[in-house]
CSV table of C-alpha atoms in Angstrom, one decimal:
chain,number,residue,atom,x,y,z
A,626,MET,CA,0.5,0.0,0.5
A,627,ASP,CA,1.9,3.0,-1.1
A,628,GLU,CA,1.4,6.5,0.6
A,629,LEU,CA,-1.5,7.7,-1.2
A,630,ASP,CA,-3.4,4.5,-0.3
A,631,LEU,CA,-2.9,4.9,3.2
A,632,LEU,CA,-4.3,8.5,2.8
A,633,LYS,CA,-7.2,7.1,0.8
A,634,LYS,CA,-8.4,4.8,3.7
A,635,ASP,CA,-8.0,7.7,6.7
A,636,TRP,CA,-10.3,10.0,4.3
A,637,LYS,CA,-12.8,7.1,4.3
A,638,ASN,CA,-12.5,5.2,7.5
A,639,ARG,CA,-13.3,7.7,10.5
A,640,ASP,CA,-12.3,5.4,12.9
A,641,SER,CA,-8.4,5.2,12.1
A,642,ASP,CA,-5.3,5.8,13.8
A,643,TYR,CA,-3.9,7.2,11.6
A,644,PRO,CA,-4.1,11.3,11.8
A,645,LYS,CA,-7.4,12.2,10.6
A,646,LEU,CA,-6.2,14.2,6.9
A,647,SER,CA,-8.1,16.7,5.3
A,648,TYR,CA,-9.6,16.9,1.9
A,649,ASN,CA,-6.5,19.1,1.0
A,650,GLU,CA,-3.9,17.1,2.1
A,651,ILE,CA,-4.9,14.0,-0.1
A,652,TYR,CA,-5.5,16.4,-3.0
A,653,LYS,CA,-2.0,17.7,-2.9
A,654,MET,CA,-0.9,14.3,-2.5
A,655,ILE,CA,-2.7,13.3,-5.6
A,656,LEU,CA,-1.4,17.0,-7.2
A,657,LYS,CA,2.8,15.6,-6.3
A,658,LYS,CA,2.4,12.0,-7.5
A,659,SER,CA,0.3,13.1,-11.0
A,660,SER,CA,3.3,16.3,-11.3
A,661,SER,CA,6.0,13.7,-11.1
A,662,ILE,CA,4.4,11.7,-13.5
A,663,VAL,CA,4.3,14.3,-16.2
A,664,LYS,CA,7.8,15.0,-14.9
A,665,TRP,CA,9.2,11.4,-16.3
A,666,ILE,CA,7.0,11.7,-19.3
A,667,PHE,CA,8.8,14.9,-20.7
A,668,ILE,CA,11.9,13.7,-19.1
A,669,ILE,CA,11.4,9.9,-20.9
A,670,SER,CA,10.4,12.1,-24.5
A,671,LEU,CA,13.7,14.0,-24.4
A,672,LEU,CA,15.8,10.7,-24.1
A,673,GLU,CA,13.8,9.1,-27.0
A,674,PHE,CA,14.9,12.3,-28.7
A,675,ALA,CA,18.3,12.0,-27.9
A,676,PHE,CA,18.5,8.0,-28.7
A,677,TRP,CA,17.5,8.4,-32.6
A,678,ILE,CA,19.9,11.6,-32.5
A,679,ALA,CA,22.8,9.5,-31.1
A,680,ILE,CA,21.9,7.0,-33.6
A,681,SER,CA,21.9,8.5,-36.5
A,682,PHE,CA,25.4,10.5,-35.7
A,683,LEU,CA,26.6,6.7,-35.2
A,684,LEU,CA,25.2,5.5,-38.3
A,685,LYS,CA,27.4,8.6,-40.3
A,686,GLY,CA,30.0,6.5,-42.5
A,687,THR,CA,28.3,3.5,-42.6
A,688,SER,CA,26.8,2.2,-45.4
A,689,PHE,CA,23.5,2.5,-44.9
A,690,SER,CA,24.7,5.9,-45.0
A,691,GLY,CA,26.1,5.7,-48.1
A,692,ASN,CA,23.2,4.2,-49.5
A,693,MET,CA,21.3,7.1,-48.7
A,694,GLU,CA,23.3,8.9,-50.3
A,695,ASP,CA,23.3,7.0,-53.0
A,696,LEU,CA,18.9,7.5,-53.4
A,697,ASP,CA,19.5,11.2,-53.7
A,698,MET,CA,17.3,12.3,-51.2
A,699,ASN,CA,18.2,15.2,-49.8
A,700,HIS,CA,15.2,17.1,-51.5
A,701,ILE,CA,12.6,15.5,-50.1
A,702,LEU,CA,14.8,14.0,-46.4
A,703,ILE,CA,16.2,17.4,-45.2
A,704,PRO,CA,12.6,18.8,-45.2
A,705,ILE,CA,11.1,16.4,-43.7
A,706,THR,CA,13.7,16.0,-40.9
A,707,VAL,CA,12.9,19.8,-40.3
A,708,ILE,CA,9.5,19.2,-40.2
A,709,SER,CA,9.7,16.1,-38.3
A,710,TYR,CA,11.8,17.5,-35.7
A,711,GLY,CA,10.1,20.4,-35.2
A,712,VAL,CA,7.0,19.1,-34.2
A,713,LEU,CA,8.9,16.7,-31.6
A,714,ILE,CA,10.1,20.4,-30.9
A,715,TYR,CA,6.2,21.2,-30.2
A,716,PHE,CA,5.5,18.2,-28.6
A,717,PHE,CA,8.6,19.0,-26.2
A,718,TYR,CA,6.9,21.6,-25.6
A,719,LEU,CA,3.3,21.0,-24.6
A,720,PHE,CA,4.7,18.1,-22.1
A,721,PHE,CA,6.6,20.8,-20.6
A,722,ARG,CA,3.3,23.4,-20.2
A,723,ASN,CA,1.3,20.7,-19.2
A,724,TYR,CA,4.1,19.3,-16.3
A,725,LYS,CA,4.0,23.1,-15.2
A,726,ASN,CA,0.2,23.7,-15.5
A,727,ILE,CA,-0.1,20.6,-13.2
A,728,SER,CA,2.5,21.5,-11.1
A,729,THR,CA,0.8,24.7,-10.1
A,730,THR,CA,-2.8,23.7,-10.0
A,731,ASP,CA,-5.0,24.9,-7.6
A,732,SER,CA,-8.0,23.4,-8.1
A,733,SER,CA,-9.4,19.8,-8.2
A,734,LYS,CA,-11.0,20.4,-11.1
A,735,THR,CA,-8.2,22.0,-13.2
A,736,LEU,CA,-6.1,18.8,-12.2
A,737,MET,CA,-8.4,16.8,-13.5
A,738,GLU,CA,-8.7,18.8,-17.1
A,739,ASN,CA,-4.6,19.0,-16.8
A,740,ILE,CA,-5.2,15.6,-17.0
A,741,LEU,CA,-6.8,14.2,-19.6
A,742,LYS,CA,-4.8,17.1,-21.8
A,743,THR,CA,-1.3,15.1,-21.1
A,744,ARG,CA,-3.0,12.0,-21.9
A,745,ARG,CA,-4.2,13.3,-25.1
A,746,THR,CA,-1.1,14.8,-25.5
A,747,VAL,CA,1.2,11.1,-24.9
A,748,LYS,CA,-1.2,9.5,-27.2
A,749,HIS,CA,-1.2,12.2,-30.1
A,750,TYR,CA,3.2,12.0,-29.9
A,751,VAL,CA,3.1,8.0,-30.6
A,752,ILE,CA,0.2,8.5,-33.3
A,753,PHE,CA,3.0,10.4,-34.6
A,754,ASN,CA,5.9,8.6,-34.3
A,755,LEU,CA,4.2,6.0,-35.9
A,756,VAL,CA,2.6,7.6,-38.9
A,757,SER,CA,6.8,9.2,-39.1
A,758,LEU,CA,8.2,5.8,-39.3
A,759,ILE,CA,5.3,4.4,-41.9
A,760,ILE,CA,5.5,7.7,-44.0
A,761,GLY,CA,9.3,6.4,-43.8
A,762,ALA,CA,9.4,3.8,-44.7
A,763,PHE,CA,7.5,4.3,-48.0
A,764,ILE,CA,9.6,6.9,-49.4
A,765,GLY,CA,12.4,5.1,-48.9
A,766,ALA,CA,11.4,1.8,-50.8
A,767,PHE,CA,9.8,4.6,-53.7
A,768,TYR,CA,13.6,5.8,-53.7
A,769,ALA,CA,15.3,2.8,-53.3
A,770,LEU,CA,13.0,1.1,-56.4
A,771,ASN,CA,14.1,4.1,-59.0
A,772,HIS,CA,17.7,4.9,-57.5
A,773,ASP,CA,19.3,2.5,-56.1
A,774,GLN,CA,20.9,0.5,-59.1
A,775,ASN,CA,21.1,-3.2,-58.4
A,776,VAL,CA,17.4,-2.5,-57.2
A,777,VAL,CA,16.9,-1.3,-60.7
A,778,ASN,CA,19.0,-4.1,-62.6
A,779,GLN,CA,17.4,-6.4,-60.9
A,780,LEU,CA,13.9,-5.1,-62.1
A,781,GLN,CA,15.2,-4.7,-65.7
A,782,ALA,CA,16.1,-8.7,-65.7
A,783,ALA,CA,12.6,-9.4,-63.8
A,784,SER,CA,10.9,-7.7,-66.4
A,785,ALA,CA,12.7,-9.3,-69.8
A,786,ASN,CA,11.7,-12.8,-67.8
A,787,GLY,CA,8.5,-11.9,-66.9
A,788,GLU,CA,8.7,-11.9,-62.9
A,789,VAL,CA,8.5,-7.9,-62.3
A,790,PHE,CA,5.1,-8.8,-60.1
A,791,ALA,CA,6.9,-11.2,-58.0
A,792,ILE,CA,9.2,-9.1,-57.5
A,793,TYR,CA,7.1,-6.3,-56.5
A,794,ALA,CA,5.4,-8.8,-54.7
A,795,GLY,CA,8.4,-9.8,-52.4
A,796,ILE,CA,9.5,-6.0,-51.7
A,797,ILE,CA,6.4,-4.8,-50.2
A,798,VAL,CA,5.9,-8.4,-48.4
A,799,GLY,CA,9.3,-7.6,-47.0
A,800,ILE,CA,8.4,-4.1,-46.3
A,801,VAL,CA,5.7,-4.8,-44.3
A,802,ILE,CA,6.3,-7.4,-42.3
A,803,VAL,CA,9.8,-5.2,-41.2
A,804,LEU,CA,7.0,-2.5,-40.6
A,805,ILE,CA,4.8,-4.6,-38.5
A,806,ILE,CA,8.0,-5.9,-36.9
A,807,VAL,CA,9.4,-2.7,-35.9
A,808,ILE,CA,6.3,-0.6,-35.5
A,809,ALA,CA,5.5,-4.1,-33.0
A,810,ILE,CA,9.0,-3.1,-30.7
A,811,LEU,CA,8.1,0.7,-30.5
A,812,LEU,CA,4.6,-0.5,-29.5
A,813,LEU,CA,5.6,-2.4,-26.9
A,814,PHE,CA,7.8,0.1,-25.8
A,815,TYR,CA,5.2,2.3,-25.3
A,816,TRP,CA,3.4,0.5,-23.4
A,817,LEU,CA,5.8,-0.3,-21.0
A,818,ILE,CA,7.0,3.5,-20.4
A,819,TYR,CA,4.6,6.2,-21.6
A,820,GLY,CA,1.2,3.3,-21.1
A,821,ILE,CA,2.3,2.7,-17.1
A,822,LEU,CA,2.5,6.5,-16.8
A,823,LEU,CA,-0.7,6.9,-18.2
A,824,LYS,CA,-2.4,4.0,-16.6
A,825,ARG,CA,-0.9,5.4,-12.8
A,826,LEU,CA,-2.7,9.6,-14.4
A,827,LYS,CA,-5.7,7.6,-15.2
A,828,GLY,CA,-6.1,6.1,-11.3
A,829,ASN,CA,-5.0,9.6,-10.2
A,830,TYR,CA,-8.0,11.0,-12.0
A,831,ASN,CA,-10.3,8.6,-11.3
A,832,GLU,CA,-9.6,9.7,-7.5
A,833,LEU,CA,-9.8,12.9,-7.9
A,834,LYS,CA,-13.2,11.8,-9.0
A,835,LYS,CA,-14.2,10.1,-6.3
A,836,LEU,CA,-13.0,13.3,-3.8
A,837,GLU,CA,-15.7,15.2,-5.6
A,838,THR,CA,-18.3,13.2,-5.6
Protein backbone atom coordinates (compact mmCIF):
# COMPACT_ATOMS: atom_id res chain seq x y z
CA MET A 1 0.00 0.00 0.00
CA ASP A 2 1.57 3.31 -1.07
CA GLU A 3 1.25 6.67 0.63
CA LEU A 4 -1.75 7.75 -1.39
CA ASP A 5 -3.61 4.52 -0.63
CA LEU A 6 -2.92 5.09 3.06
CA LEU A 7 -4.38 8.57 2.84
CA LYS A 8 -7.43 7.27 0.98
CA LYS A 9 -7.98 4.72 3.70
CA ASP A 10 -7.80 7.42 6.33
CA TRP A 11 -10.21 9.59 4.37
CA LYS A 12 -12.81 6.83 4.13
CA ASN A 13 -12.32 5.35 7.58
CA ARG A 14 -12.77 7.98 10.27
CA ASP A 15 -12.24 5.40 12.98
CA SER A 16 -8.67 4.82 11.83
CA ASP A 17 -5.83 5.25 14.27
CA TYR A 18 -3.96 7.36 11.75
CA PRO A 19 -4.12 11.18 11.99
CA LYS A 20 -7.24 12.64 10.40
CA LEU A 21 -6.40 14.18 7.04
CA SER A 22 -8.33 16.83 5.18
CA TYR A 23 -9.55 16.88 1.60
CA ASN A 24 -6.80 19.38 0.73
CA GLU A 25 -4.07 17.13 2.12
CA ILE A 26 -5.22 14.19 0.03
CA TYR A 27 -5.59 16.47 -3.00
CA LYS A 28 -2.02 17.72 -2.57
CA MET A 29 -0.77 14.14 -2.48
CA ILE A 30 -2.54 13.35 -5.78
CA LEU A 31 -1.18 16.59 -7.23
CA LYS A 32 2.36 15.66 -6.22
CA LYS A 33 2.10 12.19 -7.78
CA SER A 34 0.57 13.54 -11.00
CA SER A 35 3.24 16.22 -11.32
CA SER A 36 5.97 13.61 -10.89
CA ILE A 37 4.44 11.35 -13.56
CA VAL A 38 4.16 14.17 -16.11
CA LYS A 39 7.73 15.24 -15.37
CA TRP A 40 8.92 11.72 -16.18
CA ILE A 41 6.91 11.72 -19.41
CA PHE A 42 8.75 14.90 -20.42
CA ILE A 43 12.17 13.49 -19.45
CA ILE A 44 11.61 10.15 -21.21
CA SER A 45 10.48 11.86 -24.42
CA LEU A 46 13.71 13.91 -24.42
CA LEU A 47 15.79 10.79 -23.80
CA GLU A 48 14.02 9.00 -26.65
CA PHE A 49 14.75 11.94 -28.97
CA ALA A 50 18.41 11.98 -27.89
CA PHE A 51 18.63 8.22 -28.53
CA TRP A 52 17.47 8.56 -32.15
CA ILE A 53 19.80 11.52 -32.70
CA ALA A 54 22.70 9.40 -31.39
CA ILE A 55 21.72 6.53 -33.71
CA SER A 56 21.71 8.87 -36.72
CA PHE A 57 25.22 10.09 -35.85
CA LEU A 58 26.48 6.54 -35.35
CA LEU A 59 25.19 5.58 -38.81
CA LYS A 60 27.15 8.35 -40.51
CA GLY A 61 30.04 6.94 -42.55
CA THR A 62 28.55 3.43 -42.60
CA SER A 63 27.40 1.51 -45.67
CA PHE A 64 23.80 2.35 -44.75
CA SER A 65 24.59 6.06 -44.83
CA GLY A 66 26.37 5.62 -48.17
CA ASN A 67 23.38 3.82 -49.64
CA MET A 68 21.07 6.62 -48.50
CA GLU A 69 23.30 9.21 -50.15
CA ASP A 70 23.30 7.20 -53.38
CA LEU A 71 19.50 7.40 -53.46
CA ASP A 72 19.76 11.18 -53.85
CA MET A 73 16.98 11.84 -51.33
CA ASN A 74 18.32 15.02 -49.74
CA HIS A 75 15.83 17.27 -51.52
CA ILE A 76 12.97 15.45 -49.77
CA LEU A 77 14.77 14.01 -46.72
CA ILE A 78 15.94 17.38 -45.39
CA PRO A 79 12.48 19.05 -45.44
CA ILE A 80 10.89 15.97 -43.85
CA THR A 81 13.57 15.92 -41.14
CA VAL A 82 13.12 19.63 -40.41
CA ILE A 83 9.33 19.26 -40.19
CA SER A 84 9.63 16.16 -37.98
CA TYR A 85 12.05 17.87 -35.60
CA GLY A 86 9.77 20.91 -35.49
CA VAL A 87 6.76 18.77 -34.57
CA LEU A 88 8.77 16.87 -31.94
CA ILE A 89 10.00 20.11 -30.38
CA TYR A 90 6.38 21.26 -30.23
CA PHE A 91 5.46 18.03 -28.41
CA PHE A 92 8.31 18.60 -25.94
CA TYR A 93 6.92 22.08 -25.32
CA LEU A 94 3.46 20.59 -24.70
CA PHE A 95 4.88 18.02 -22.27
CA PHE A 96 6.74 20.73 -20.38
CA ARG A 97 3.69 23.01 -20.35
CA ASN A 98 1.52 20.17 -19.06
CA TYR A 99 4.05 19.55 -16.30
CA LYS A 100 4.08 23.23 -15.29
CA ASN A 101 0.29 23.46 -15.44
CA ILE A 102 -0.17 20.41 -13.24
CA SER A 103 2.53 21.55 -10.81
CA THR A 104 0.89 24.95 -10.27
CA THR A 105 -2.81 24.03 -10.39
CA ASP A 106 -4.88 24.89 -7.32
CA SER A 107 -8.17 23.10 -7.97
CA SER A 108 -9.14 19.50 -8.46
CA LYS A 109 -11.24 20.34 -11.53
CA THR A 110 -8.29 22.02 -13.25
CA LEU A 111 -6.02 19.14 -12.27
CA MET A 112 -8.44 16.64 -13.80
CA GLU A 113 -8.56 18.67 -17.02
CA ASN A 114 -4.75 18.85 -17.17
CA ILE A 115 -4.46 15.09 -16.61
CA LEU A 116 -6.81 14.42 -19.53
CA LYS A 117 -4.89 16.92 -21.67
CA THR A 118 -1.59 15.19 -20.86
CA ARG A 119 -3.01 11.78 -21.77
CA ARG A 120 -4.21 13.14 -25.13
CA THR A 121 -0.83 14.74 -25.81
CA VAL A 122 1.02 11.47 -25.18
CA LYS A 123 -1.35 9.53 -27.43
CA HIS A 124 -0.90 12.06 -30.24
CA TYR A 125 2.87 11.91 -29.75
CA VAL A 126 2.91 8.12 -30.11
CA ILE A 127 0.64 8.24 -33.18
CA PHE A 128 2.87 10.88 -34.81
CA ASN A 129 5.99 8.75 -34.29
CA LEU A 130 4.37 5.64 -35.73
CA VAL A 131 2.86 7.45 -38.73
CA SER A 132 6.22 9.15 -39.41
CA LEU A 133 7.91 5.75 -39.39
CA ILE A 134 5.42 4.30 -41.88
CA ILE A 135 5.63 7.31 -44.22
CA GLY A 136 9.43 7.31 -44.06
CA ALA A 137 9.57 3.60 -44.86
CA PHE A 138 7.42 3.94 -47.96
CA ILE A 139 9.31 7.01 -49.18
CA GLY A 140 12.58 5.11 -48.74
CA ALA A 141 11.16 2.11 -50.59
CA PHE A 142 9.95 4.31 -53.46
CA TYR A 143 13.36 5.90 -53.89
CA ALA A 144 15.11 2.55 -53.62
CA LEU A 145 12.94 1.13 -56.39
CA ASN A 146 13.71 4.07 -58.66
CA HIS A 147 17.26 5.12 -57.76
CA ASP A 148 19.08 2.13 -56.24
CA GLN A 149 21.00 0.75 -59.22
CA ASN A 150 21.06 -2.81 -57.87
CA VAL A 151 17.30 -2.81 -57.37
CA VAL A 152 16.72 -1.18 -60.77
CA ASN A 153 18.87 -3.85 -62.47
CA GLN A 154 16.97 -6.64 -60.71
CA LEU A 155 13.64 -5.14 -61.77
CA GLN A 156 14.80 -4.83 -65.37
CA ALA A 157 15.98 -8.44 -65.39
CA ALA A 158 12.71 -9.57 -63.82
CA SER A 159 10.74 -7.56 -66.37
CA ALA A 160 12.61 -9.28 -69.20
CA ASN A 161 11.74 -12.66 -67.68
CA GLY A 162 8.13 -11.73 -66.99
CA GLU A 163 8.66 -11.88 -63.22
CA VAL A 164 8.40 -8.20 -62.38
CA PHE A 165 5.11 -8.67 -60.49
CA ALA A 166 6.68 -11.31 -58.25
CA ILE A 167 9.62 -9.00 -57.49
CA TYR A 168 7.34 -6.09 -56.58
CA ALA A 169 5.15 -8.36 -54.47
CA GLY A 170 8.20 -9.71 -52.65
CA ILE A 171 9.49 -6.19 -51.95
CA ILE A 172 6.12 -5.01 -50.65
CA VAL A 173 5.68 -8.07 -48.45
CA GLY A 174 9.22 -7.63 -47.11
CA ILE A 175 8.58 -3.97 -46.28
CA VAL A 176 5.29 -4.79 -44.57
CA ILE A 177 6.87 -7.56 -42.47
CA VAL A 178 9.75 -5.33 -41.37
CA LEU A 179 7.32 -2.51 -40.55
CA ILE A 180 5.12 -4.83 -38.51
CA ILE A 181 8.13 -6.03 -36.50
CA VAL A 182 9.47 -2.50 -35.92
CA ILE A 183 6.04 -1.10 -35.02
CA ALA A 184 5.42 -4.01 -32.65
CA ILE A 185 8.72 -3.29 -30.89
CA LEU A 186 7.92 0.43 -30.65
CA LEU A 187 4.40 -0.27 -29.39
CA LEU A 188 5.83 -2.57 -26.73
CA PHE A 189 8.27 0.17 -25.70
CA TYR A 190 5.54 2.81 -25.61
CA TRP A 191 3.22 0.50 -23.70
CA LEU A 192 5.89 -0.37 -21.13
CA ILE A 193 6.96 3.25 -20.60
CA TYR A 194 4.21 5.70 -21.51
CA GLY A 195 1.40 3.19 -21.05
CA ILE A 196 2.30 2.53 -17.43
CA LEU A 197 2.65 6.25 -16.69
CA LEU A 198 -0.67 7.03 -18.36
CA LYS A 199 -2.34 4.25 -16.39
CA ARG A 200 -1.12 5.84 -13.17
CA LEU A 201 -2.37 9.23 -14.34
CA LYS A 202 -5.76 7.69 -15.06
CA GLY A 203 -5.77 6.23 -11.55
CA ASN A 204 -5.10 9.69 -10.12
CA TYR A 205 -7.90 11.10 -12.26
CA ASN A 206 -10.32 8.49 -10.94
CA GLU A 207 -9.31 9.27 -7.36
CA LEU A 208 -9.98 12.96 -7.96
CA LYS A 209 -13.44 12.10 -9.28
CA LYS A 210 -14.12 10.15 -6.09
CA LEU A 211 -13.02 13.08 -3.96
CA GLU A 212 -15.35 15.38 -5.87
CA THR A 213 -18.39 13.16 -5.26
